[in-house]
Amino acid sequence: MKVAVLALDGVFDSGISAVLDVLHTANALRGQLSGAAPPAFAVHTVGVRRRVRTGLGHRVDTEPAAHAEDAELLVLPALMERRPDALLETVASPAHRSARRLLAEARERRTPLASSCTGTFLLAESGVLDGLRATTSWWLAPVFRERYRRVTVEETRMVTTSDGVTTAGAAFSHLDLALAVVASRSPALADLVRRYLVVDDRVSQAAYMIPSAMARHEPLVAAFEEWVRARIAEPLSIADAARDLGVSERTLQRTMARTLGVSPIRLVQDLRVEQAEHLLRTCGLPLSAVACRVGYESPGPLRALLRRRAAGGG
């Protein structure tokens, strides 16, 4: 399987390293499987320039981008840019025009594509995610959702594939992305690589998500989050929240859906689960006592929410 890994100026160092390490480890371990070994990965690091600098200033020599034309998979590691406004400016800049064209042409050829973290923004800016499902860094999901409204964002997913395009979540989900590539050829080999590299099987970003970090991208959502936290042990009414915040309940619902992709009730649940997990880790309280502290009269509903979160349901 010929894999082209597209390295751009400012590439996330551990992102490109993780992809290359997993694929080359798979090649080294494939002979350990019982039965016929799966085909090796022919890995080519390509670029729109022959030499690029990573986000930390390391030099990467690349092969010509033409090597991607007959690739069976094109992988785009993330860019090292954490600031949302700067990230949007970067992926839309003339500096990445050639990369956007390369990605769009690969999509036209129906070449499978894969990216993770901030790299998914460049995929979306190239138009290849229009009409598809995708995941990205959980904390950038509100920005992604606002910018790319033709893409269905599934930020709780660690890895998702939609019509030949595979996307993964935040920074170190590059490991999950690369393992998914290996698993597409040999699940047994992917499991072997996972064991050698000591990588857990992580299907969801939900356990890592911080609701307040996502809420801060929209003033009304941030205000609602603060309103809920101040009353987290009380029975809550969305109508009361909307009135106190000076908006209609419909406006609150729409703003929540546009920014976070969830309802106000779902954010209340997420905030309560976040607080409950903190109390369970730090206070040694029984679940029944924790449930009371986060607004539940009995532990049953909280237990169900904790299980859903642990199972990857957000």
PDB file of C-alpha atoms in Angstrom:
ATOM      1  CA  MET A   1       0.000   0.000   0.000  1.00  0.00           C
ATOM      2  CA  LYS A   2       1.567   3.253  -1.106  1.00  0.00           C
ATOM      3  CA  VAL A   3       1.040   5.950   1.505  1.00  0.00           C
ATOM      4  CA  ALA A   4       1.943   9.584   0.857  1.00  0.00           C
ATOM      5  CA  VAL A   5       2.425  11.676   3.998  1.00  0.00           C
ATOM      6  CA  LEU A   6       2.093  15.360   3.124  1.00  0.00           C
ATOM      7  CA  ALA A   7       4.519  17.509   5.139  1.00  0.00           C
ATOM      8  CA  LEU A   8       3.876  21.251   5.094  1.00  0.00           C
ATOM      9  CA  ASP A   9       5.752  24.144   6.665  1.00  0.00           C
ATOM     10  CA  GLY A  10       4.740  24.339  10.308  1.00  0.00           C
ATOM     11  CA  VAL A  11       3.768  20.665  10.527  1.00  0.00           C
ATOM     12  CA  PHE A  12       3.147  19.411  14.074  1.00  0.00           C
ATOM     13  CA  ASP A  13       6.343  17.564  14.977  1.00  0.00           C
ATOM     14  CA  SER A  14       4.882  14.710  17.003  1.00  0.00           C
ATOM     15  CA  GLY A  15       1.991  14.422  14.545  1.00  0.00           C
ATOM     16  CA  ILE A  16       4.113  13.565  11.531  1.00  0.00           C
ATOM     17  CA  SER A  17       6.420  11.472  13.714  1.00  0.00           C
ATOM     18  CA  ALA A  18       3.524   9.453  15.117  1.00  0.00           C
ATOM     19  CA  VAL A  19       2.190   8.629  11.655  1.00  0.00           C
ATOM     20  CA  LEU A  20       5.604   7.613  10.349  1.00  0.00           C
ATOM     21  CA  ASP A  21       6.501   5.675  13.502  1.00  0.00           C
ATOM     22  CA  VAL A  22       3.298   3.615  13.437  1.00  0.00           C
ATOM     23  CA  LEU A  23       3.555   2.769   9.743  1.00  0.00           C
ATOM     24  CA  HIS A  24       7.219   1.815   9.914  1.00  0.00           C
ATOM     25  CA  THR A  25       6.627  -0.181  13.107  1.00  0.00           C
ATOM     26  CA  ALA A  26       3.879  -2.056  11.274  1.00  0.00           C
ATOM     27  CA  ASN A  27       6.355  -2.887   8.527  1.00  0.00           C
ATOM     28  CA  ALA A  28       8.885  -4.123  11.097  1.00  0.00           C
ATOM     29  CA  LEU A  29       6.343  -6.309  12.918  1.00  0.00           C
ATOM     30  CA  ARG A  30       4.313  -7.734  10.023  1.00  0.00           C
ATOM     31  CA  GLY A  31       6.471 -10.869   9.880  1.00  0.00           C
ATOM     32  CA  GLN A  32       5.507 -11.787  13.451  1.00  0.00           C
ATOM     33  CA  LEU A  33       1.909 -12.553  12.536  1.00  0.00           C
ATOM     34  CA  SER A  34       0.907 -16.150  12.044  1.00  0.00           C
ATOM     35  CA  GLY A  35       0.072 -17.022   8.463  1.00  0.00           C
ATOM     36  CA  ALA A  36       0.875 -14.862   5.477  1.00  0.00           C
ATOM     37  CA  ALA A  37       2.215 -11.430   6.371  1.00  0.00           C
ATOM     38  CA  PRO A  38       0.110  -8.509   5.130  1.00  0.00           C
ATOM     39  CA  PRO A  39       1.711  -6.347   2.426  1.00  0.00           C
ATOM     40  CA  ALA A  40       4.139  -3.688   3.606  1.00  0.00           C
ATOM     41  CA  PHE A  41       3.386   0.020   3.558  1.00  0.00           C
ATOM     42  CA  ALA A  42       5.448   1.968   1.040  1.00  0.00           C
ATOM     43  CA  VAL A  43       5.690   5.288   2.866  1.00  0.00           C
ATOM     44  CA  HIS A  44       6.671   8.488   1.049  1.00  0.00           C
ATOM     45  CA  THR A  45       6.990  11.860   2.754  1.00  0.00           C
ATOM     46  CA  VAL A  46       5.917  14.355   0.094  1.00  0.00           C
ATOM     47  CA  GLY A  47       5.605  18.106  -0.006  1.00  0.00           C
ATOM     48  CA  VAL A  48       4.754  21.068  -2.170  1.00  0.00           C
ATOM     49  CA  ARG A  49       8.296  22.196  -1.345  1.00  0.00           C
ATOM     50  CA  ARG A  50      11.365  19.971  -1.351  1.00  0.00           C
ATOM     51  CA  ARG A  51      12.348  21.049   2.158  1.00  0.00           C
ATOM     52  CA  VAL A  52      10.018  22.163   4.946  1.00  0.00           C
ATOM     53  CA  ARG A  53      10.408  23.274   8.536  1.00  0.00           C
ATOM     54  CA  THR A  54       8.335  21.740  11.272  1.00  0.00           C
ATOM     55  CA  GLY A  55       6.558  23.813  13.874  1.00  0.00           C
ATOM     56  CA  LEU A  56       9.601  23.441  16.137  1.00  0.00           C
ATOM     57  CA  GLY A  57      12.050  24.306  13.385  1.00  0.00           C
ATOM     58  CA  HIS A  58      13.304  20.866  12.377  1.00  0.00           C
ATOM     59  CA  ARG A  59      14.063  20.264   8.715  1.00  0.00           C
ATOM     60  CA  VAL A  60      12.160  17.654   6.721  1.00  0.00           C
ATOM     61  CA  ASP A  61      13.253  16.742   3.211  1.00  0.00           C
ATOM     62  CA  THR A  62      10.357  15.689   1.016  1.00  0.00           C
ATOM     63  CA  GLU A  63       9.745  13.970  -2.283  1.00  0.00           C
ATOM     64  CA  PRO A  64       7.856  15.844  -5.012  1.00  0.00           C
ATOM     65  CA  ALA A  65       4.110  16.118  -4.530  1.00  0.00           C
ATOM     66  CA  ALA A  66       3.689  14.195  -7.802  1.00  0.00           C
ATOM     67  CA  HIS A  67       4.446  11.052  -5.803  1.00  0.00           C
ATOM     68  CA  ALA A  68       0.988  11.450  -4.237  1.00  0.00           C
ATOM     69  CA  GLU A  69      -0.778  11.045  -7.570  1.00  0.00           C
ATOM     70  CA  ASP A  70      -0.678   7.245  -7.530  1.00  0.00           C
ATOM     71  CA  ALA A  71      -0.806   6.864  -3.746  1.00  0.00           C
ATOM     72  CA  GLU A  72      -3.443   4.595  -2.254  1.00  0.00           C
ATOM     73  CA  LEU A  73      -3.728   6.924   0.741  1.00  0.00           C
ATOM     74  CA  LEU A  74      -2.769  10.561   1.344  1.00  0.00           C
ATOM     75  CA  VAL A  75      -2.184  11.493   5.003  1.00  0.00           C
ATOM     76  CA  LEU A  76      -2.048  15.108   6.161  1.00  0.00           C
ATOM     77  CA  PRO A  77      -0.534  15.586   9.657  1.00  0.00           C
ATOM     78  CA  ALA A  78      -1.622  18.589  11.705  1.00  0.00           C
ATOM     79  CA  LEU A  79      -0.207  22.089  11.577  1.00  0.00           C
ATOM     80  CA  MET A  80       1.298  23.484  14.766  1.00  0.00           C
ATOM     81  CA  GLU A  81      -1.124  26.358  15.297  1.00  0.00           C
ATOM     82  CA  ARG A  82      -3.270  26.406  18.420  1.00  0.00           C
ATOM     83  CA  ARG A  83      -4.879  29.848  18.108  1.00  0.00           C
ATOM     84  CA  PRO A  84      -8.244  29.537  16.336  1.00  0.00           C
ATOM     85  CA  ASP A  85      -8.119  32.854  14.459  1.00  0.00           C
ATOM     86  CA  ALA A  86      -4.541  32.273  13.325  1.00  0.00           C
ATOM     87  CA  LEU A  87      -5.372  28.714  12.294  1.00  0.00           C
ATOM     88  CA  LEU A  88      -8.256  29.852  10.087  1.00  0.00           C
ATOM     89  CA  GLU A  89      -6.036  32.503   8.524  1.00  0.00           C
ATOM     90  CA  THR A  90      -3.260  29.953   7.951  1.00  0.00           C
ATOM     91  CA  VAL A  91      -5.322  27.291   6.197  1.00  0.00           C
ATOM     92  CA  ALA A  92      -6.901  29.898   3.915  1.00  0.00           C
ATOM     93  CA  SER A  93      -3.622  31.688   3.154  1.00  0.00           C
ATOM     94  CA  PRO A  94      -1.880  31.825  -0.246  1.00  0.00           C
ATOM     95  CA  ALA A  95       1.000  29.894   1.350  1.00  0.00           C
ATOM     96  CA  HIS A  96      -1.182  26.777   1.404  1.00  0.00           C
ATOM     97  CA  ARG A  97      -2.880  27.257  -1.966  1.00  0.00           C
ATOM     98  CA  SER A  98      -0.818  24.461  -3.537  1.00  0.00           C
ATOM     99  CA  ALA A  99      -1.636  22.102  -0.678  1.00  0.00           C
ATOM    100  CA  ARG A 100      -5.351  22.857  -0.961  1.00  0.00           C
ATOM    101  CA  ARG A 101      -5.209  22.158  -4.684  1.00  0.00           C
ATOM    102  CA  LEU A 102      -3.313  18.904  -4.103  1.00  0.00           C
ATOM    103  CA  LEU A 103      -5.922  17.728  -1.581  1.00  0.00           C
ATOM    104  CA  ALA A 104      -8.838  18.694  -3.828  1.00  0.00           C
ATOM    105  CA  GLU A 105      -7.294  16.886  -6.801  1.00  0.00           C
ATOM    106  CA  ALA A 106      -6.674  13.776  -4.688  1.00  0.00           C
ATOM    107  CA  ARG A 107     -10.324  13.828  -3.678  1.00  0.00           C
ATOM    108  CA  GLU A 108     -11.386  14.132  -7.329  1.00  0.00           C
ATOM    109  CA  ARG A 109      -9.323  10.992  -8.048  1.00  0.00           C
ATOM    110  CA  ARG A 110     -11.102   9.305  -5.108  1.00  0.00           C
ATOM    111  CA  THR A 111      -7.795   8.803  -3.327  1.00  0.00           C
ATOM    112  CA  PRO A 112      -8.539   8.026   0.344  1.00  0.00           C
ATOM    113  CA  LEU A 113      -7.515  10.906   2.614  1.00  0.00           C
ATOM    114  CA  ALA A 114      -6.666  11.054   6.303  1.00  0.00           C
ATOM    115  CA  SER A 115      -5.867  13.850   8.727  1.00  0.00           C
ATOM    116  CA  SER A 116      -5.951  14.711  12.398  1.00  0.00           C
ATOM    117  CA  CYS A 117      -6.236  17.681  14.744  1.00  0.00           C
ATOM    118  CA  THR A 118      -5.707  21.028  12.966  1.00  0.00           C
ATOM    119  CA  GLY A 119      -5.025  19.219   9.691  1.00  0.00           C
ATOM    120  CA  THR A 120      -8.757  18.638   9.383  1.00  0.00           C
ATOM    121  CA  PHE A 121      -9.184  22.405   8.965  1.00  0.00           C
ATOM    122  CA  LEU A 122      -7.028  22.318   5.836  1.00  0.00           C
ATOM    123  CA  LEU A 123      -9.065  19.389   4.514  1.00  0.00           C
ATOM    124  CA  ALA A 124     -12.248  21.362   5.116  1.00  0.00           C
ATOM    125  CA  GLU A 125     -10.802  24.543   3.606  1.00  0.00           C
ATOM    126  CA  SER A 126      -9.969  22.482   0.498  1.00  0.00           C
ATOM    127  CA  GLY A 127     -13.635  21.491   0.219  1.00  0.00           C
ATOM    128  CA  VAL A 128     -13.022  17.750   0.525  1.00  0.00           C
ATOM    129  CA  LEU A 129     -15.135  17.416   3.692  1.00  0.00           C
ATOM    130  CA  ASP A 130     -18.268  19.063   2.309  1.00  0.00           C
ATOM    131  CA  GLY A 131     -21.275  16.860   3.012  1.00  0.00           C
ATOM    132  CA  LEU A 132     -19.243  14.434   5.115  1.00  0.00           C
ATOM    133  CA  ARG A 133     -18.872  13.582   8.795  1.00  0.00           C
ATOM    134  CA  ALA A 134     -15.587  14.513  10.475  1.00  0.00           C
ATOM    135  CA  THR A 135     -13.964  14.874  13.833  1.00  0.00           C
ATOM    136  CA  THR A 136     -11.276  17.308  14.938  1.00  0.00           C
ATOM    137  CA  SER A 137      -9.660  18.589  18.132  1.00  0.00           C
ATOM    138  CA  TRP A 138     -12.517  18.735  20.639  1.00  0.00           C
ATOM    139  CA  TRP A 139     -11.581  22.241  21.784  1.00  0.00           C
ATOM    140  CA  LEU A 140     -11.580  23.568  18.208  1.00  0.00           C
ATOM    141  CA  ALA A 141     -14.924  21.984  17.300  1.00  0.00           C
ATOM    142  CA  PRO A 142     -16.999  25.168  17.846  1.00  0.00           C
ATOM    143  CA  VAL A 143     -14.705  27.117  15.517  1.00  0.00           C
ATOM    144  CA  PHE A 144     -14.756  24.321  12.949  1.00  0.00           C
ATOM    145  CA  ARG A 145     -18.549  24.026  13.108  1.00  0.00           C
ATOM    146  CA  GLU A 146     -19.009  27.771  12.624  1.00  0.00           C
ATOM    147  CA  ARG A 147     -16.579  27.979   9.691  1.00  0.00           C
ATOM    148  CA  TYR A 148     -17.439  24.780   7.827  1.00  0.00           C
ATOM    149  CA  ARG A 149     -21.204  24.466   8.014  1.00  0.00           C
ATOM    150  CA  ARG A 150     -21.388  21.825   5.269  1.00  0.00           C
ATOM    151  CA  VAL A 151     -19.451  19.387   7.463  1.00  0.00           C
ATOM    152  CA  THR A 152     -21.097  17.363  10.232  1.00  0.00           C
ATOM    153  CA  VAL A 153     -18.755  17.578  13.225  1.00  0.00           C
ATOM    154  CA  GLU A 154     -18.523  14.630  15.611  1.00  0.00           C
ATOM    155  CA  GLU A 155     -16.094  15.993  18.176  1.00  0.00           C
ATOM    156  CA  THR A 156     -16.560  13.185  20.680  1.00  0.00           C
ATOM    157  CA  ARG A 157     -15.171  10.660  18.199  1.00  0.00           C
ATOM    158  CA  MET A 158     -11.463   9.878  18.259  1.00  0.00           C
ATOM    159  CA  VAL A 159     -11.475   8.620  14.653  1.00  0.00           C
ATOM    160  CA  THR A 160     -14.235   8.676  12.080  1.00  0.00           C
ATOM    161  CA  THR A 161     -14.394   7.707   8.406  1.00  0.00           C
ATOM    162  CA  SER A 162     -16.869   9.135   5.923  1.00  0.00           C
ATOM    163  CA  ASP A 163     -16.843   8.291   2.202  1.00  0.00           C
ATOM    164  CA  GLY A 164     -13.131   7.540   2.088  1.00  0.00           C
ATOM    165  CA  VAL A 165     -11.960  10.416   4.284  1.00  0.00           C
ATOM    166  CA  THR A 166     -10.688   9.534   7.761  1.00  0.00           C
ATOM    167  CA  THR A 167     -10.287  12.221  10.402  1.00  0.00           C
ATOM    168  CA  ALA A 168      -9.068  12.049  13.985  1.00  0.00           C
ATOM    169  CA  GLY A 169      -9.191  14.242  17.061  1.00  0.00           C
ATOM    170  CA  ALA A 170      -6.691  16.284  19.021  1.00  0.00           C
ATOM    171  CA  ALA A 171      -2.880  16.163  18.756  1.00  0.00           C
ATOM    172  CA  PHE A 172      -1.929  12.657  19.878  1.00  0.00           C
ATOM    173  CA  SER A 173      -4.852  11.088  18.056  1.00  0.00           C
ATOM    174  CA  HIS A 174      -2.357  10.935  15.186  1.00  0.00           C
ATOM    175  CA  LEU A 175      -1.496   7.582  16.775  1.00  0.00           C
ATOM    176  CA  ASP A 176      -5.133   6.501  16.546  1.00  0.00           C
ATOM    177  CA  LEU A 177      -5.305   7.738  12.961  1.00  0.00           C
ATOM    178  CA  ALA A 178      -2.221   5.782  11.901  1.00  0.00           C
ATOM    179  CA  LEU A 179      -3.395   2.658  13.727  1.00  0.00           C
ATOM    180  CA  ALA A 180      -6.725   2.947  11.903  1.00  0.00           C
ATOM    181  CA  VAL A 181      -4.777   2.968   8.633  1.00  0.00           C
ATOM    182  CA  VAL A 182      -2.941  -0.200   9.670  1.00  0.00           C
ATOM    183  CA  ALA A 183      -6.172  -1.814  10.859  1.00  0.00           C
ATOM    184  CA  SER A 184      -7.779  -1.169   7.466  1.00  0.00           C
ATOM    185  CA  ARG A 185      -5.265  -3.665   6.067  1.00  0.00           C
ATOM    186  CA  SER A 186      -4.777  -5.947   9.065  1.00  0.00           C
ATOM    187  CA  PRO A 187      -6.587  -5.578  12.410  1.00  0.00           C
ATOM    188  CA  ALA A 188      -4.218  -8.170  13.887  1.00  0.00           C
ATOM    189  CA  LEU A 189      -1.179  -6.146  12.857  1.00  0.00           C
ATOM    190  CA  ALA A 190      -2.714  -2.957  14.253  1.00  0.00           C
ATOM    191  CA  ASP A 191      -3.285  -4.717  17.578  1.00  0.00           C
ATOM    192  CA  LEU A 192       0.331  -5.927  17.585  1.00  0.00           C
ATOM    193  CA  VAL A 193       1.628  -2.419  16.874  1.00  0.00           C
ATOM    194  CA  ARG A 194      -0.639  -1.019  19.591  1.00  0.00           C
ATOM    195  CA  ARG A 195       0.840  -3.460  22.099  1.00  0.00           C
ATOM    196  CA  TYR A 196       4.450  -2.760  21.157  1.00  0.00           C
ATOM    197  CA  LEU A 197       3.926   1.007  21.309  1.00  0.00           C
ATOM    198  CA  VAL A 198       1.744   0.771  24.453  1.00  0.00           C
ATOM    199  CA  VAL A 199      -1.183   2.694  22.949  1.00  0.00           C
ATOM    200  CA  ASP A 200      -4.608   2.236  24.529  1.00  0.00           C
ATOM    201  CA  ASP A 201      -7.655   1.625  22.360  1.00  0.00           C
ATOM    202  CA  ARG A 202      -9.400   4.999  22.580  1.00  0.00           C
ATOM    203  CA  VAL A 203     -12.645   5.380  20.687  1.00  0.00           C
ATOM    204  CA  SER A 204     -13.718   8.734  22.101  1.00  0.00           C
ATOM    205  CA  GLN A 205     -12.449  12.172  23.051  1.00  0.00           C
ATOM    206  CA  ALA A 206     -15.373  12.649  25.424  1.00  0.00           C
ATOM    207  CA  ALA A 207     -13.389  11.862  28.565  1.00  0.00           C
ATOM    208  CA  TYR A 208     -10.920  14.647  27.711  1.00  0.00           C
ATOM    209  CA  MET A 209     -13.382  17.373  26.816  1.00  0.00           C
ATOM    210  CA  ILE A 210     -13.678  20.484  29.015  1.00  0.00           C
ATOM    211  CA  PRO A 211     -17.079  22.098  28.447  1.00  0.00           C
ATOM    212  CA  SER A 212     -15.948  25.565  29.533  1.00  0.00           C
ATOM    213  CA  ALA A 213     -13.108  25.535  26.988  1.00  0.00           C
ATOM    214  CA  MET A 214     -15.611  24.885  24.211  1.00  0.00           C
ATOM    215  CA  ALA A 215     -18.166  27.368  25.522  1.00  0.00           C
ATOM    216  CA  ARG A 216     -15.834  30.363  25.536  1.00  0.00           C
ATOM    217  CA  HIS A 217     -15.975  30.758  21.746  1.00  0.00           C
ATOM    218  CA  GLU A 218     -19.482  32.260  21.926  1.00  0.00           C
ATOM    219  CA  PRO A 219     -20.438  34.880  24.586  1.00  0.00           C
ATOM    220  CA  LEU A 220     -23.996  33.601  25.073  1.00  0.00           C
ATOM    221  CA  VAL A 221     -22.849  30.000  25.468  1.00  0.00           C
ATOM    222  CA  ALA A 222     -20.118  31.111  27.881  1.00  0.00           C
ATOM    223  CA  ALA A 223     -22.693  33.062  29.914  1.00  0.00           C
ATOM    224  CA  PHE A 224     -24.996  30.044  29.995  1.00  0.00           C
ATOM    225  CA  GLU A 225     -22.121  27.828  31.142  1.00  0.00           C
ATOM    226  CA  GLU A 226     -21.376  30.244  34.013  1.00  0.00           C
ATOM    227  CA  TRP A 227     -25.086  30.380  34.908  1.00  0.00           C
ATOM    228  CA  VAL A 228     -25.245  26.583  35.134  1.00  0.00           C
ATOM    229  CA  ARG A 229     -22.058  26.251  37.190  1.00  0.00           C
ATOM    230  CA  ALA A 230     -23.386  28.743  39.728  1.00  0.00           C
ATOM    231  CA  ARG A 231     -26.492  26.560  40.241  1.00  0.00           C
ATOM    232  CA  ILE A 232     -25.129  23.100  39.506  1.00  0.00           C
ATOM    233  CA  ALA A 233     -26.579  21.527  42.678  1.00  0.00           C
ATOM    234  CA  GLU A 234     -30.085  22.906  41.994  1.00  0.00           C
ATOM    235  CA  PRO A 235     -32.945  21.826  39.727  1.00  0.00           C
ATOM    236  CA  LEU A 236     -32.443  23.860  36.549  1.00  0.00           C
ATOM    237  CA  SER A 237     -34.861  25.319  34.036  1.00  0.00           C
ATOM    238  CA  ILE A 238     -33.699  26.282  30.554  1.00  0.00           C
ATOM    239  CA  ALA A 239     -36.519  28.825  30.410  1.00  0.00           C
ATOM    240  CA  ASP A 240     -35.197  30.464  33.602  1.00  0.00           C
ATOM    241  CA  ALA A 241     -31.689  30.505  32.171  1.00  0.00           C
ATOM    242  CA  ALA A 242     -32.832  32.183  28.959  1.00  0.00           C
ATOM    243  CA  ARG A 243     -34.786  34.803  30.912  1.00  0.00           C
ATOM    244  CA  ASP A 244     -31.844  35.573  33.211  1.00  0.00           C
ATOM    245  CA  LEU A 245     -29.520  35.861  30.207  1.00  0.00           C
ATOM    246  CA  GLY A 246     -31.918  38.212  28.405  1.00  0.00           C
ATOM    247  CA  VAL A 247     -32.646  36.014  25.383  1.00  0.00           C
ATOM    248  CA  SER A 248     -35.462  33.790  24.226  1.00  0.00           C
ATOM    249  CA  GLU A 249     -35.305  30.079  24.899  1.00  0.00           C
ATOM    250  CA  ARG A 250     -35.314  29.528  21.136  1.00  0.00           C
ATOM    251  CA  THR A 251     -32.280  31.805  20.704  1.00  0.00           C
ATOM    252  CA  LEU A 252     -30.420  29.916  23.418  1.00  0.00           C
ATOM    253  CA  GLN A 253     -31.265  26.583  21.788  1.00  0.00           C
ATOM    254  CA  ARG A 254     -30.147  27.765  18.347  1.00  0.00           C
ATOM    255  CA  THR A 255     -26.915  29.306  19.608  1.00  0.00           C
ATOM    256  CA  MET A 256     -26.031  26.144  21.490  1.00  0.00           C
ATOM    257  CA  ALA A 257     -26.698  23.981  18.437  1.00  0.00           C
ATOM    258  CA  ARG A 258     -24.682  26.265  16.143  1.00  0.00           C
ATOM    259  CA  THR A 259     -21.706  26.557  18.508  1.00  0.00           C
ATOM    260  CA  LEU A 260     -21.466  23.215  20.283  1.00  0.00           C
ATOM    261  CA  GLY A 261     -23.809  20.998  18.310  1.00  0.00           C
ATOM    262  CA  VAL A 262     -25.739  20.086  21.474  1.00  0.00           C
ATOM    263  CA  SER A 263     -28.818  21.258  23.344  1.00  0.00           C
ATOM    264  CA  PRO A 264     -28.679  23.347  26.541  1.00  0.00           C
ATOM    265  CA  ILE A 265     -29.834  20.281  28.491  1.00  0.00           C
ATOM    266  CA  ARG A 266     -26.895  18.289  27.104  1.00  0.00           C
ATOM    267  CA  LEU A 267     -24.424  20.947  28.236  1.00  0.00           C
ATOM    268  CA  VAL A 268     -25.999  20.884  31.705  1.00  0.00           C
ATOM    269  CA  GLN A 269     -25.465  17.124  31.781  1.00  0.00           C
ATOM    270  CA  ASP A 270     -21.869  17.470  30.586  1.00  0.00           C
ATOM    271  CA  LEU A 271     -21.082  20.066  33.250  1.00  0.00           C
ATOM    272  CA  ARG A 272     -22.629  17.913  35.951  1.00  0.00           C
ATOM    273  CA  VAL A 273     -20.662  14.876  34.821  1.00  0.00           C
ATOM    274  CA  GLU A 274     -17.447  16.913  34.735  1.00  0.00           C
ATOM    275  CA  GLN A 275     -18.023  18.098  38.307  1.00  0.00           C
ATOM    276  CA  ALA A 276     -19.046  14.618  39.450  1.00  0.00           C
ATOM    277  CA  GLU A 277     -15.879  13.065  38.024  1.00  0.00           C
ATOM    278  CA  HIS A 278     -13.806  15.680  39.833  1.00  0.00           C
ATOM    279  CA  LEU A 279     -15.552  14.967  43.146  1.00  0.00           C
ATOM    280  CA  LEU A 280     -15.216  11.207  42.714  1.00  0.00           C
ATOM    281  CA  ARG A 281     -11.483  11.588  42.076  1.00  0.00           C
ATOM    282  CA  THR A 282     -10.716  14.036  44.861  1.00  0.00           C
ATOM    283  CA  CYS A 283     -13.234  13.770  47.714  1.00  0.00           C
ATOM    284  CA  GLY A 284     -13.784  10.070  48.321  1.00  0.00           C
ATOM    285  CA  LEU A 285     -17.546  10.604  48.508  1.00  0.00           C
ATOM    286  CA  PRO A 286     -20.026   7.854  47.605  1.00  0.00           C
ATOM    287  CA  LEU A 287     -21.869   8.248  44.315  1.00  0.00           C
ATOM    288  CA  SER A 288     -25.130   9.086  46.095  1.00  0.00           C
ATOM    289  CA  ALA A 289     -23.522  12.078  47.841  1.00  0.00           C
ATOM    290  CA  VAL A 290     -21.839  13.241  44.657  1.00  0.00           C
ATOM    291  CA  ALA A 291     -25.150  12.988  42.798  1.00  0.00           C
ATOM    292  CA  CYS A 292     -26.762  15.372  45.288  1.00  0.00           C
ATOM    293  CA  ARG A 293     -23.914  17.846  44.882  1.00  0.00           C
ATOM    294  CA  VAL A 294     -24.416  18.020  41.124  1.00  0.00           C
ATOM    295  CA  GLY A 295     -28.189  18.298  41.049  1.00  0.00           C
ATOM    296  CA  TYR A 296     -29.518  14.728  41.046  1.00  0.00           C
ATOM    297  CA  GLU A 297     -31.851  13.425  43.738  1.00  0.00           C
ATOM    298  CA  SER A 298     -30.656   9.836  43.228  1.00  0.00           C
ATOM    299  CA  PRO A 299     -27.456   8.321  41.803  1.00  0.00           C
ATOM    300  CA  GLY A 300     -29.191   6.437  38.958  1.00  0.00           C
ATOM    301  CA  PRO A 301     -29.242   9.221  36.323  1.00  0.00           C
ATOM    302  CA  LEU A 302     -25.671  10.230  37.144  1.00  0.00           C
ATOM    303  CA  ARG A 303     -24.483   6.633  36.935  1.00  0.00           C
ATOM    304  CA  ALA A 304     -26.051   6.335  33.470  1.00  0.00           C
ATOM    305  CA  LEU A 305     -24.349   9.531  32.291  1.00  0.00           C
ATOM    306  CA  LEU A 306     -20.968   8.405  33.636  1.00  0.00           C
ATOM    307  CA  ARG A 307     -21.335   5.092  31.815  1.00  0.00           C
ATOM    308  CA  ARG A 308     -22.279   6.842  28.575  1.00  0.00           C
ATOM    309  CA  ARG A 309     -19.231   9.069  28.825  1.00  0.00           C
ATOM    310  CA  ALA A 310     -16.920   6.129  29.602  1.00  0.00           C
ATOM    311  CA  ALA A 311     -18.342   4.243  26.608  1.00  0.00           C
ATOM    312  CA  GLY A 312     -17.541   7.140  24.291  1.00  0.00           C
ATOM    313  CA  GLY A 313     -21.010   8.636  24.019  1.00  0.00           C
ATOM    314  CA  GLY A 314     -19.929  12.071  25.168  1.00  0.00           C
TER     315      GLY A 314
END
